[in-house]
mmCIF file of C-alpha atoms and ligand atoms in Angstrom:
data_model
loop_
_atom_site.group_PDB
_atom_site.id
_atom_site.type_symbol
_atom_site.label_atom_id
_atom_site.label_comp_id
_atom_site.label_asym_id
_atom_site.label_seq_id
_atom_site.Cartn_x
_atom_site.Cartn_y
_atom_site.Cartn_z
ATOM 1 C CA UNK A 1 -0.500 -0.429 -0.211
ATOM 2 C CA UNK A 2 0.922 3.892 -1.137
ATOM 3 C CA UNK A 3 1.583 6.101 1.644
ATOM 4 C CA UNK A 4 -1.246 8.413 2.935
ATOM 5 C CA UNK A 5 -1.796 11.942 1.216
ATOM 6 C CA UNK A 6 -2.778 14.279 3.776
ATOM 7 C CA UNK A 7 -3.256 17.562 2.799
ATOM 8 C CA UNK A 8 -3.189 21.016 5.080
ATOM 9 C CA UNK A 9 -4.221 24.629 5.225
ATOM 10 C CA UNK A 10 -2.898 25.769 8.256
ATOM 11 C CA UNK A 11 -4.317 29.190 7.864
ATOM 12 C CA UNK A 12 -4.623 32.116 10.899
ATOM 13 C CA UNK A 13 -8.563 32.079 11.322
ATOM 14 C CA UNK A 14 -9.812 28.438 9.605
ATOM 15 C CA UNK A 15 -7.141 25.588 9.058
ATOM 16 C CA UNK A 16 -8.870 22.779 5.971
ATOM 17 C CA UNK A 17 -7.321 20.010 6.328
ATOM 18 C CA UNK A 18 -7.476 16.861 3.054
ATOM 19 C CA UNK A 19 -7.161 13.288 2.801
ATOM 20 C CA UNK A 20 -7.121 11.576 0.181
ATOM 21 C CA UNK A 21 -10.162 9.576 -0.488
ATOM 22 C CA UNK A 22 -12.698 11.404 1.360
ATOM 23 C CA UNK A 23 -11.356 14.655 0.484
ATOM 24 C CA UNK A 24 -12.323 18.103 3.118
ATOM 25 C CA UNK A 25 -12.301 16.032 6.552
ATOM 26 C CA UNK A 26 -11.608 18.618 8.744
ATOM 27 C CA UNK A 27 -12.552 23.256 8.616
ATOM 28 C CA UNK A 28 -11.994 23.996 11.933
ATOM 29 C CA UNK A 29 -10.870 27.940 12.765
ATOM 30 C CA UNK A 30 -7.552 27.488 13.792
ATOM 31 C CA UNK A 31 -7.757 28.855 18.378
ATOM 32 C CA UNK A 32 -6.657 26.517 20.649
ATOM 33 C CA UNK A 33 -8.029 27.064 24.862
ATOM 34 C CA UNK A 34 -5.382 27.169 26.938
ATOM 35 C CA UNK A 35 -5.682 26.326 30.872
ATOM 36 C CA UNK A 36 -3.176 28.448 32.875
ATOM 37 C CA UNK A 37 -3.794 26.477 35.725
ATOM 38 C CA UNK A 38 -3.033 23.212 34.030
ATOM 39 C CA UNK A 39 -1.003 24.634 32.227
ATOM 40 C CA UNK A 40 -2.166 22.200 29.118
ATOM 41 C CA UNK A 41 -4.157 22.405 26.048
ATOM 42 C CA UNK A 42 -7.654 22.213 26.813
ATOM 43 C CA UNK A 43 -9.911 22.328 23.441
ATOM 44 C CA UNK A 44 -8.310 23.394 19.795
ATOM 45 C CA UNK A 45 -10.671 24.305 17.285
ATOM 46 C CA UNK A 46 -14.671 24.868 17.406
ATOM 47 C CA UNK A 47 -14.563 23.031 20.955
ATOM 48 C CA UNK A 48 -12.048 26.116 21.934
ATOM 49 C CA UNK A 49 -13.774 28.810 19.731
ATOM 50 C CA UNK A 50 -16.652 27.516 21.914
ATOM 51 C CA UNK A 51 -15.305 28.745 24.957
ATOM 52 C CA UNK A 52 -13.995 32.319 23.996
ATOM 53 C CA UNK A 53 -15.379 34.767 25.972
ATOM 54 C CA UNK A 54 -17.272 31.644 28.411
ATOM 55 C CA UNK A 55 -14.952 29.973 29.964
ATOM 56 C CA UNK A 56 -13.560 30.543 33.103
ATOM 57 C CA UNK A 57 -10.590 33.284 33.550
ATOM 58 C CA UNK A 58 -7.666 30.625 34.226
ATOM 59 C CA UNK A 59 -8.578 29.154 30.699
ATOM 60 C CA UNK A 60 -7.149 31.170 27.505
ATOM 61 C CA UNK A 61 -8.495 31.280 24.141
ATOM 62 C CA UNK A 62 -6.133 31.856 21.470
ATOM 63 C CA UNK A 63 -5.003 32.288 17.783
ATOM 64 C CA UNK A 64 -1.746 30.094 16.959
ATOM 65 C CA UNK A 65 -1.526 32.309 14.436
ATOM 66 C CA UNK A 66 -2.040 36.222 14.084
ATOM 67 C CA UNK A 67 -1.465 38.194 10.855
ATOM 68 C CA UNK A 68 0.710 35.608 8.504
ATOM 69 C CA UNK A 69 3.285 34.626 11.620
ATOM 70 C CA UNK A 70 3.679 31.832 14.454
ATOM 71 C CA UNK A 71 2.416 33.381 17.814
ATOM 72 C CA UNK A 72 3.028 30.546 19.591
ATOM 73 C CA UNK A 73 5.256 27.378 19.104
ATOM 74 C CA UNK A 74 3.799 25.279 21.806
ATOM 75 C CA UNK A 75 -0.013 25.939 20.315
ATOM 76 C CA UNK A 76 0.954 25.886 16.692
ATOM 77 C CA UNK A 77 2.061 22.734 17.508
ATOM 78 C CA UNK A 78 -0.855 21.519 19.050
ATOM 79 C CA UNK A 79 -2.895 23.006 16.549
ATOM 80 C CA UNK A 80 -1.117 20.578 14.013
ATOM 81 C CA UNK A 81 -1.652 17.436 16.290
ATOM 82 C CA UNK A 82 -4.893 18.099 16.647
ATOM 83 C CA UNK A 83 -5.474 18.459 12.776
ATOM 84 C CA UNK A 84 -3.345 15.640 12.205
ATOM 85 C CA UNK A 85 -5.136 13.416 14.206
ATOM 86 C CA UNK A 86 -8.761 14.381 12.417
ATOM 87 C CA UNK A 87 -6.973 13.487 9.593
ATOM 88 C CA UNK A 88 -5.786 10.346 10.608
ATOM 89 C CA UNK A 89 -7.365 8.622 12.919
ATOM 90 C CA UNK A 90 -6.428 6.004 13.962
ATOM 91 C CA UNK A 91 -3.988 5.190 10.216
ATOM 92 C CA UNK A 92 -0.375 4.789 10.720
ATOM 93 C CA UNK A 93 1.212 7.476 11.403
ATOM 94 C CA UNK A 94 4.673 6.606 9.746
ATOM 95 C CA UNK A 95 3.221 6.505 6.201
ATOM 96 C CA UNK A 96 1.432 9.561 6.080
ATOM 97 C CA UNK A 97 2.715 12.093 3.768
ATOM 98 C CA UNK A 98 1.874 14.835 4.568
ATOM 99 C CA UNK A 99 1.961 18.746 2.693
ATOM 100 C CA UNK A 100 1.490 22.261 4.513
ATOM 101 C CA UNK A 101 0.846 25.572 3.344
ATOM 102 C CA UNK A 102 2.225 28.421 5.565
ATOM 103 C CA UNK A 103 2.223 32.254 4.511
ATOM 104 C CA UNK A 104 5.023 32.636 2.085
ATOM 105 C CA UNK A 105 6.749 35.415 5.038
ATOM 106 C CA UNK A 106 7.159 32.890 7.560
ATOM 107 C CA UNK A 107 10.759 33.372 8.642
ATOM 108 C CA UNK A 108 12.950 29.994 8.924
ATOM 109 C CA UNK A 109 12.844 29.494 12.021
ATOM 110 C CA UNK A 110 9.323 29.511 12.446
ATOM 111 C CA UNK A 111 9.093 26.734 9.459
ATOM 112 C CA UNK A 112 11.067 24.354 11.258
ATOM 113 C CA UNK A 113 9.135 24.764 13.864
ATOM 114 C CA UNK A 114 6.284 23.181 11.239
ATOM 115 C CA UNK A 115 8.200 21.367 10.533
ATOM 116 C CA UNK A 116 9.582 19.789 13.722
ATOM 117 C CA UNK A 117 5.701 20.216 15.228
ATOM 118 C CA UNK A 118 3.932 18.061 11.987
ATOM 119 C CA UNK A 119 6.508 15.288 12.281
ATOM 120 C CA UNK A 120 6.258 14.848 15.549
ATOM 121 C CA UNK A 121 2.888 14.439 15.475
ATOM 122 C CA UNK A 122 3.962 11.650 13.666
ATOM 123 C CA UNK A 123 4.284 12.237 9.727
ATOM 124 C CA UNK A 124 6.387 10.318 7.510
ATOM 125 C CA UNK A 125 7.600 12.809 5.133
ATOM 126 C CA UNK A 126 6.616 16.525 5.220
ATOM 127 C CA UNK A 127 6.798 19.597 2.662
ATOM 128 C CA UNK A 128 5.500 22.864 3.573
ATOM 129 C CA UNK A 129 4.528 25.342 -0.259
ATOM 130 C CA UNK A 130 3.721 28.412 0.361
ATOM 131 C CA UNK A 131 0.000 29.196 0.333
ATOM 132 C CA UNK A 132 -0.224 32.162 -2.460
ATOM 133 C CA UNK A 133 1.142 29.285 -3.958
ATOM 134 C CA UNK A 134 -0.996 26.504 -3.353
ATOM 135 C CA UNK A 135 -4.276 29.110 -3.612
ATOM 136 C CA UNK A 136 -3.052 29.630 -7.333
ATOM 137 C CA UNK A 137 -2.761 25.745 -8.122
ATOM 138 C CA UNK A 138 -6.220 25.739 -6.169
ATOM 139 C CA UNK A 139 -6.964 27.901 -8.313
ATOM 140 C CA UNK A 140 -6.271 25.790 -11.611
ATOM 141 C CA UNK A 141 -4.370 28.960 -13.020
ATOM 142 C CA UNK A 142 -1.059 27.244 -15.356
ATOM 143 C CA UNK A 143 1.114 28.538 -12.430
ATOM 144 C CA UNK A 144 3.889 25.666 -14.184
ATOM 145 C CA UNK A 145 3.948 27.627 -17.557
ATOM 146 C CA UNK A 146 6.678 30.239 -17.899
ATOM 147 C CA UNK A 147 3.574 33.549 -17.621
ATOM 148 C CA UNK A 148 2.890 35.569 -15.435
ATOM 149 C CA UNK A 149 -0.923 34.678 -12.808
ATOM 150 C CA UNK A 150 -1.067 37.036 -10.042
ATOM 151 C CA UNK A 151 -3.450 35.594 -6.887
ATOM 152 C CA UNK A 152 -4.606 37.735 -3.977
ATOM 153 C CA UNK A 153 -5.594 35.244 -1.067
ATOM 154 C CA UNK A 154 -7.438 37.847 0.792
ATOM 155 C CA UNK A 155 -8.071 36.108 4.331
ATOM 156 C CA UNK A 156 -8.440 36.634 8.228
ATOM 157 C CA UNK A 157 -4.889 38.610 9.392
ATOM 158 C CA UNK A 158 -2.803 39.015 6.062
ATOM 159 C CA UNK A 159 -3.294 39.883 2.321
ATOM 160 C CA UNK A 160 -0.864 38.236 -0.424
ATOM 161 C CA UNK A 161 -0.276 39.249 -3.912
ATOM 162 C CA UNK A 162 1.922 36.983 -5.328
ATOM 163 C CA UNK A 163 3.376 36.812 -9.102
ATOM 164 C CA UNK A 164 3.973 33.765 -9.652
ATOM 165 C CA UNK A 165 5.023 32.114 -12.894
ATOM 166 C CA UNK A 166 7.446 28.887 -13.029
ATOM 167 C CA UNK A 167 5.557 27.678 -9.806
ATOM 168 C CA UNK A 168 7.955 30.470 -8.129
ATOM 169 C CA UNK A 169 6.814 33.551 -6.839
ATOM 170 C CA UNK A 170 8.076 35.830 -9.144
ATOM 171 C CA UNK A 171 6.968 38.687 -6.939
ATOM 172 C CA UNK A 172 5.624 38.249 -3.477
ATOM 173 C CA UNK A 173 4.413 40.604 -1.001
ATOM 174 C CA UNK A 174 2.046 41.045 2.028
ATOM 175 C CA UNK A 175 0.206 42.277 4.331
ATOM 176 C CA UNK A 176 -1.259 42.831 7.901
ATOM 177 C CA UNK A 177 -3.983 43.708 7.480
ATOM 178 C CA UNK A 178 -7.519 41.814 6.173
ATOM 179 C CA UNK A 179 -11.033 40.189 7.463
ATOM 180 C CA UNK A 180 -10.736 41.112 11.182
ATOM 181 C CA UNK A 181 -9.139 45.201 10.242
ATOM 182 C CA UNK A 182 -12.242 44.975 8.239
ATOM 183 C CA UNK A 183 -14.485 43.681 11.534
ATOM 184 C CA UNK A 184 -12.691 46.737 13.682
ATOM 185 C CA UNK A 185 -13.417 49.037 11.004
ATOM 186 C CA UNK A 186 -17.486 48.559 10.793
ATOM 187 C CA UNK A 187 -16.695 48.044 15.214
ATOM 188 C CA UNK A 188 -15.502 52.085 15.429
ATOM 189 C CA UNK A 189 -17.893 53.027 12.383
ATOM 190 C CA UNK A 190 -20.899 52.001 14.281
ATOM 191 C CA UNK A 191 -18.871 53.572 17.650
ATOM 192 C CA UNK A 192 -19.001 56.641 15.943
ATOM 193 C CA UNK A 193 -22.208 56.868 14.510
ATOM 194 C CA UNK A 194 -24.068 55.215 17.217
ATOM 195 C CA UNK A 195 -22.716 55.492 20.139
ATOM 196 C CA UNK A 196 -23.299 51.985 20.055
ATOM 197 C CA UNK A 197 -20.946 48.702 21.104
ATOM 198 C CA UNK A 198 -21.032 46.073 18.782
ATOM 199 C CA UNK A 199 -18.786 42.627 19.930
ATOM 200 C CA UNK A 200 -16.095 41.434 17.389
ATOM 201 C CA UNK A 201 -18.460 38.741 16.330
ATOM 202 C CA UNK A 202 -21.351 40.415 15.618
ATOM 203 C CA UNK A 203 -19.090 42.753 13.956
ATOM 204 C CA UNK A 204 -18.119 39.668 11.409
ATOM 205 C CA UNK A 205 -21.540 38.054 10.599
ATOM 206 C CA UNK A 206 -22.226 41.901 9.736
ATOM 207 C CA UNK A 207 -19.688 41.692 7.301
ATOM 208 C CA UNK A 208 -21.254 38.106 6.332
ATOM 209 C CA UNK A 209 -24.622 38.820 5.854
ATOM 210 C CA UNK A 210 -24.375 41.986 4.330
ATOM 211 C CA UNK A 211 -21.305 43.725 3.529
ATOM 212 C CA UNK A 212 -21.074 44.987 0.540
ATOM 213 C CA UNK A 213 -17.806 46.849 -1.310
ATOM 214 C CA UNK A 214 -19.818 49.181 -3.269
ATOM 215 C CA UNK A 215 -23.192 51.284 -2.734
ATOM 216 C CA UNK A 216 -26.030 48.151 -4.273
ATOM 217 C CA UNK A 217 -29.696 49.776 -5.359
ATOM 218 C CA UNK A 218 -31.506 47.519 -3.783
ATOM 219 C CA UNK A 219 -29.146 47.829 -0.078
ATOM 220 C CA UNK A 220 -28.947 43.907 2.419
ATOM 221 C CA UNK A 221 -30.779 45.481 5.967
ATOM 222 C CA UNK A 222 -29.879 43.720 9.390
ATOM 223 C CA UNK A 223 -30.780 43.898 12.998
ATOM 224 C CA UNK A 224 -27.720 44.399 15.026
ATOM 225 C CA UNK A 225 -27.718 44.710 19.261
ATOM 226 C CA UNK A 226 -24.673 45.929 20.877
ATOM 227 C CA UNK A 227 -24.265 48.862 23.886
ATOM 228 C CA UNK A 228 -24.753 52.072 24.381
ATOM 229 C CA UNK A 229 -20.901 53.330 24.739
ATOM 230 C CA UNK A 230 -22.971 56.232 27.636
ATOM 231 C CA UNK A 231 -25.365 53.819 29.477
ATOM 232 C CA UNK A 232 -23.740 50.344 28.494
ATOM 233 C CA UNK A 233 -27.456 49.347 27.914
ATOM 234 C CA UNK A 234 -28.045 46.699 25.907
ATOM 235 C CA UNK A 235 -29.491 48.510 22.423
ATOM 236 C CA UNK A 236 -30.145 47.522 18.541
ATOM 237 C CA UNK A 237 -30.247 49.781 15.297
ATOM 238 C CA UNK A 238 -30.870 48.668 11.830
ATOM 239 C CA UNK A 239 -27.429 48.450 9.498
ATOM 240 C CA UNK A 240 -27.333 47.832 5.892
ATOM 241 C CA UNK A 241 -24.887 47.116 2.845
ATOM 242 C CA UNK A 242 -24.225 50.447 1.967
ATOM 243 C CA UNK A 243 -24.281 52.046 5.565
ATOM 244 C CA UNK A 244 -20.571 49.726 5.520
ATOM 245 C CA UNK A 245 -19.599 50.738 1.691
ATOM 246 C CA UNK A 246 -16.973 53.398 4.203
ATOM 247 C CA UNK A 247 -15.679 50.770 6.666
ATOM 248 C CA UNK A 248 -15.135 48.391 4.545
ATOM 249 C CA UNK A 249 -13.164 50.202 1.827
ATOM 250 C CA UNK A 250 -10.897 51.512 4.416
ATOM 251 C CA UNK A 251 -9.153 48.366 3.963
ATOM 252 C CA UNK A 252 -10.074 47.431 0.851
ATOM 253 C CA UNK A 253 -8.736 50.250 -0.700
ATOM 254 C CA UNK A 254 -5.375 49.552 1.145
ATOM 255 C CA UNK A 255 -5.172 46.729 -0.577
ATOM 256 C CA UNK A 256 -5.803 47.951 -3.912
ATOM 257 C CA UNK A 257 -2.671 50.294 -3.099
ATOM 258 C CA UNK A 258 -0.568 46.985 -1.953
ATOM 259 C CA UNK A 259 -1.411 45.670 -4.925
ATOM 260 C CA UNK A 260 -1.006 48.797 -7.654
ATOM 261 C CA UNK A 261 2.627 48.580 -5.541
ATOM 262 C CA UNK A 262 2.968 44.731 -6.585
ATOM 263 C CA UNK A 263 2.007 45.842 -10.544
ATOM 264 C CA UNK A 264 4.597 47.947 -11.279
ATOM 265 C CA UNK A 265 7.360 46.338 -9.744
ATOM 266 C CA UNK A 266 6.447 43.361 -11.896
ATOM 267 C CA UNK A 267 7.937 42.673 -15.433
ATOM 268 C CA UNK A 268 6.077 44.476 -18.173
ATOM 269 C CA UNK A 269 5.904 40.650 -19.923
ATOM 270 C CA UNK A 270 4.880 39.158 -17.120
ATOM 271 C CA UNK A 271 1.875 41.899 -16.084
ATOM 272 C CA UNK A 272 0.613 41.505 -19.972
ATOM 273 C CA UNK A 273 -0.034 38.156 -19.695
ATOM 274 C CA UNK A 274 -1.732 39.426 -16.152
ATOM 275 C CA UNK A 275 -4.028 41.830 -17.834
ATOM 276 C CA UNK A 276 -4.965 39.487 -20.147
ATOM 277 C CA UNK A 277 -5.466 36.607 -17.746
ATOM 278 C CA UNK A 278 -7.228 39.008 -14.843
ATOM 279 C CA UNK A 279 -6.214 38.604 -11.370
ATOM 280 C CA UNK A 280 -7.545 36.344 -8.886
ATOM 281 C CA UNK A 281 -8.934 37.358 -6.024
ATOM 282 C CA UNK A 282 -8.727 33.494 -3.829
ATOM 283 C CA UNK A 283 -9.955 33.439 0.486
ATOM 284 C CA UNK A 284 -12.904 34.019 2.520
ATOM 285 C CA UNK A 285 -12.693 38.071 2.865
ATOM 286 C CA UNK A 286 -12.857 38.045 -1.338
ATOM 287 C CA UNK A 287 -16.909 36.899 -0.129
ATOM 288 C CA UNK A 288 -17.204 40.075 -0.013
ATOM 289 C CA UNK A 289 -19.746 41.441 -2.307
ATOM 290 C CA UNK A 290 -18.414 42.761 -4.856
ATOM 291 C CA UNK A 291 -15.711 42.912 -4.592
ATOM 292 C CA UNK A 292 -14.395 42.323 -7.761
ATOM 293 C CA UNK A 293 -17.062 45.594 -9.390
ATOM 294 C CA UNK A 294 -14.121 47.336 -6.925
ATOM 295 C CA UNK A 295 -11.179 45.731 -8.074
ATOM 296 C CA UNK A 296 -11.903 45.961 -11.698
ATOM 297 C CA UNK A 297 -12.423 49.537 -11.218
ATOM 298 C CA UNK A 298 -10.100 50.017 -9.648
ATOM 299 C CA UNK A 299 -7.593 48.615 -11.484
ATOM 300 C CA UNK A 300 -8.669 49.103 -14.954
ATOM 301 C CA UNK A 301 -7.958 45.393 -14.794
ATOM 302 C CA UNK A 302 -10.369 42.566 -14.828
ATOM 303 C CA UNK A 303 -10.559 40.451 -11.590
ATOM 304 C CA UNK A 304 -12.462 37.766 -10.468
ATOM 305 C CA UNK A 305 -13.238 35.718 -7.436
ATOM 306 C CA UNK A 306 -11.858 31.935 -7.887
ATOM 307 C CA UNK A 307 -15.027 29.055 -7.547
ATOM 308 C CA UNK A 308 -15.200 27.974 -3.572
ATOM 309 C CA UNK A 309 -12.276 30.898 -2.247
ATOM 310 C CA UNK A 310 -12.031 29.512 1.193
ATOM 311 C CA UNK A 311 -11.040 25.861 0.376
ATOM 312 C CA UNK A 312 -8.999 26.995 -3.044
ATOM 313 C CA UNK A 313 -5.756 26.268 -0.284
ATOM 314 C CA UNK A 314 -5.545 22.830 0.859
ATOM 315 C CA UNK A 315 -7.389 21.950 -2.981
ATOM 316 C CA UNK A 316 -4.326 23.686 -4.498
ATOM 317 C CA UNK A 317 -2.266 22.736 -1.675
ATOM 318 C CA UNK A 318 -3.536 18.475 -2.229
ATOM 319 C CA UNK A 319 -2.333 18.924 -6.103
ATOM 320 C CA UNK A 320 1.092 20.425 -4.629
ATOM 321 C CA UNK A 321 1.156 16.936 -2.371
ATOM 322 C CA UNK A 322 0.409 14.610 -6.405
ATOM 323 C CA UNK A 323 2.929 16.287 -8.017
ATOM 324 C CA UNK A 324 5.912 16.735 -5.138
ATOM 325 C CA UNK A 325 8.548 15.794 -7.131
ATOM 326 C CA UNK A 326 8.952 19.057 -10.052
ATOM 327 C CA UNK A 327 7.697 21.846 -7.709
ATOM 328 C CA UNK A 328 10.099 19.980 -5.474
ATOM 329 C CA UNK A 329 12.512 23.803 -5.860
ATOM 330 C CA UNK A 330 9.543 25.521 -4.988
ATOM 331 C CA UNK A 331 8.736 23.563 -1.614
ATOM 332 C CA UNK A 332 10.620 23.007 2.045
ATOM 333 C CA UNK A 333 10.709 19.836 2.968
ATOM 334 C CA UNK A 334 13.007 17.894 6.271
ATOM 335 C CA UNK A 335 17.060 16.578 4.836
HETATM 336 N N1 LIG B 1 -19.273 35.287 3.026
HETATM 337 C C1 LIG B 1 -17.799 36.487 3.639
HETATM 338 N N2 LIG B 1 -18.328 37.336 3.775
HETATM 339 C C2 LIG B 1 -17.178 38.403 4.139
HETATM 340 N N3 LIG B 1 -15.736 37.748 4.820
HETATM 341 C C3 LIG B 1 -16.069 36.870 5.051
HETATM 342 C C4 LIG B 1 -17.303 35.657 4.711
HETATM 343 N N4 LIG B 1 -16.728 33.857 4.786
HETATM 344 C C5 LIG B 1 -15.227 34.285 5.513
HETATM 345 N N5 LIG B 1 -15.115 35.470 5.856
HETATM 346 C C6 LIG B 1 -13.923 36.212 6.054
HETATM 347 O O1 LIG B 1 -12.230 36.172 5.602
HETATM 348 C C7 LIG B 1 -12.055 35.660 6.299
HETATM 349 C C8 LIG B 1 -11.517 34.067 6.973
HETATM 350 O O2 LIG B 1 -10.281 33.786 5.488
HETATM 351 P P1 LIG B 1 -9.528 32.456 4.911
HETATM 352 O O3 LIG B 1 -10.306 31.523 5.925
HETATM 353 O O4 LIG B 1 -9.598 32.575 4.194
HETATM 354 O O5 LIG B 1 -9.048 32.919 5.961
HETATM 355 P P2 LIG B 1 -7.381 31.935 6.667
HETATM 356 O O6 LIG B 1 -6.936 31.156 5.469
HETATM 357 O O7 LIG B 1 -7.709 31.618 7.690
HETATM 358 O O8 LIG B 1 -6.503 32.668 7.428
HETATM 359 P P3 LIG B 1 -4.190 33.502 6.542
HETATM 360 O O9 LIG B 1 -5.414 33.277 5.388
HETATM 361 O O10 LIG B 1 -4.691 35.004 6.610
HETATM 362 O O11 LIG B 1 -4.113 32.855 7.082
HETATM 363 C C9 LIG B 1 -12.637 35.383 7.778
HETATM 364 O O12 LIG B 1 -12.289 37.344 8.212
HETATM 365 C C10 LIG B 1 -13.863 36.302 7.592
HETATM 366 O O13 LIG B 1 -14.500 36.866 8.735
HETATM 367 MG MG1 LIG B 2 -5.570 30.995 4.215
#
C-alpha cells in the first residue's frame, strides 16, 4: 500500500485538511484553549472557539498564528497535532506524506517549527508550500507555464499578493490587514455613528450577511444589538449594506494600493499576461459582495473571485502533493 497523502491549509483564522480518498475532512477555527492553572491545552478548533468569552479566567483561548506569523510555537504544535489526529484517526502515521501551506512570509525558523510539529505528530514525510503558490494551483491557474499569474489571497489576518510563474513566486508582498481589520473598522464605524459598542463576532456576522464593497441599488438590511457607549445598556439598530461601504473600503482601498505597488514592480512581460488573464482573488475575505467590481474598476484590470475561495488553498496543497517531484524547487522539506 502507498503512503497516505494529507494536505493541510494552516490558516490564521481557519485550518482545513484534505485527505486522499476522503476529500476535505477538517474545516475548523485555528484556535486553542489553554488552562493557565493546569498548564495544558484543553480544547482545539470549534470546541475551543465556543469557549471564547465564556470560559473561566484561567482558561485562555488563543490563535496560535496571528497576522501570518507564529504567535506561539506550543499552541501551533497543539493545533497541528489536532489536525493530524482528526485527519488520520487511527491510521498508521508513519506512512503518511503531509504537505502544509504556510504564509509566504514565515521565517526559516518558523518554517522549521512547523515541520518539527508535523513530524512530531507522526508524519512520515513533510513538505511546506507557500500559501500563494498553493492557492494559485487550487484556482487552476497555469502556474507551471512561463507566464505571469497574479493571485491575491485575502484571509483573516493577512493578505498576500503574489505573481507566480514556473511554479515559483516571482514577486510577493504581504500586508497585515484583512478580514479581521474589516471587522474592527465596522466596530469603530458603529461606535462613532451610533454610539454603540458591537462585539467582534457580531461585526463579523454583519460583514458576512450584508457587507458590500460598493453601494447597492437594493441594499440588504440587518438588525444588530450592541451596548450603548454612555449607559452600557443593550440597544438595537438597523444597518444596511450601503452604511458599510465606507468602513469596508478603509481596508479594501489599502489592499488595492498594495496590489498597484506589486504590479509596478512586475516585469512588463509578466504584467501583460496578468492583464490578459486577470487577477484571481481567494480567501474568505474575497467573499465580500461586489469586491470584484470595485477591484476591476480601481485597477483597470479584470479581477475575479475563484470558485470556492475558502477551500481553494487546501485543494491546491493537495494538488501540489500529487506533483511533488517537479515542484521540489518551490517546496521546503526535512533533510
Ligand atoms: N461570506 C463572507 N463575507 C465576507 N468575509 C468573509 C466571508 N466568509 C468568511 N469571511 C472572512 O474571511 C476571513 C477568513 O478567511 P480564510 O479562511 O481564507 O482565512 P485564513 O486562511 O485562516 O487566514 P490567513 O490566510 O490570513 O492565514 C475572516 O476574516 C472572515 O470574516
Ligand atoms: Mg489562508
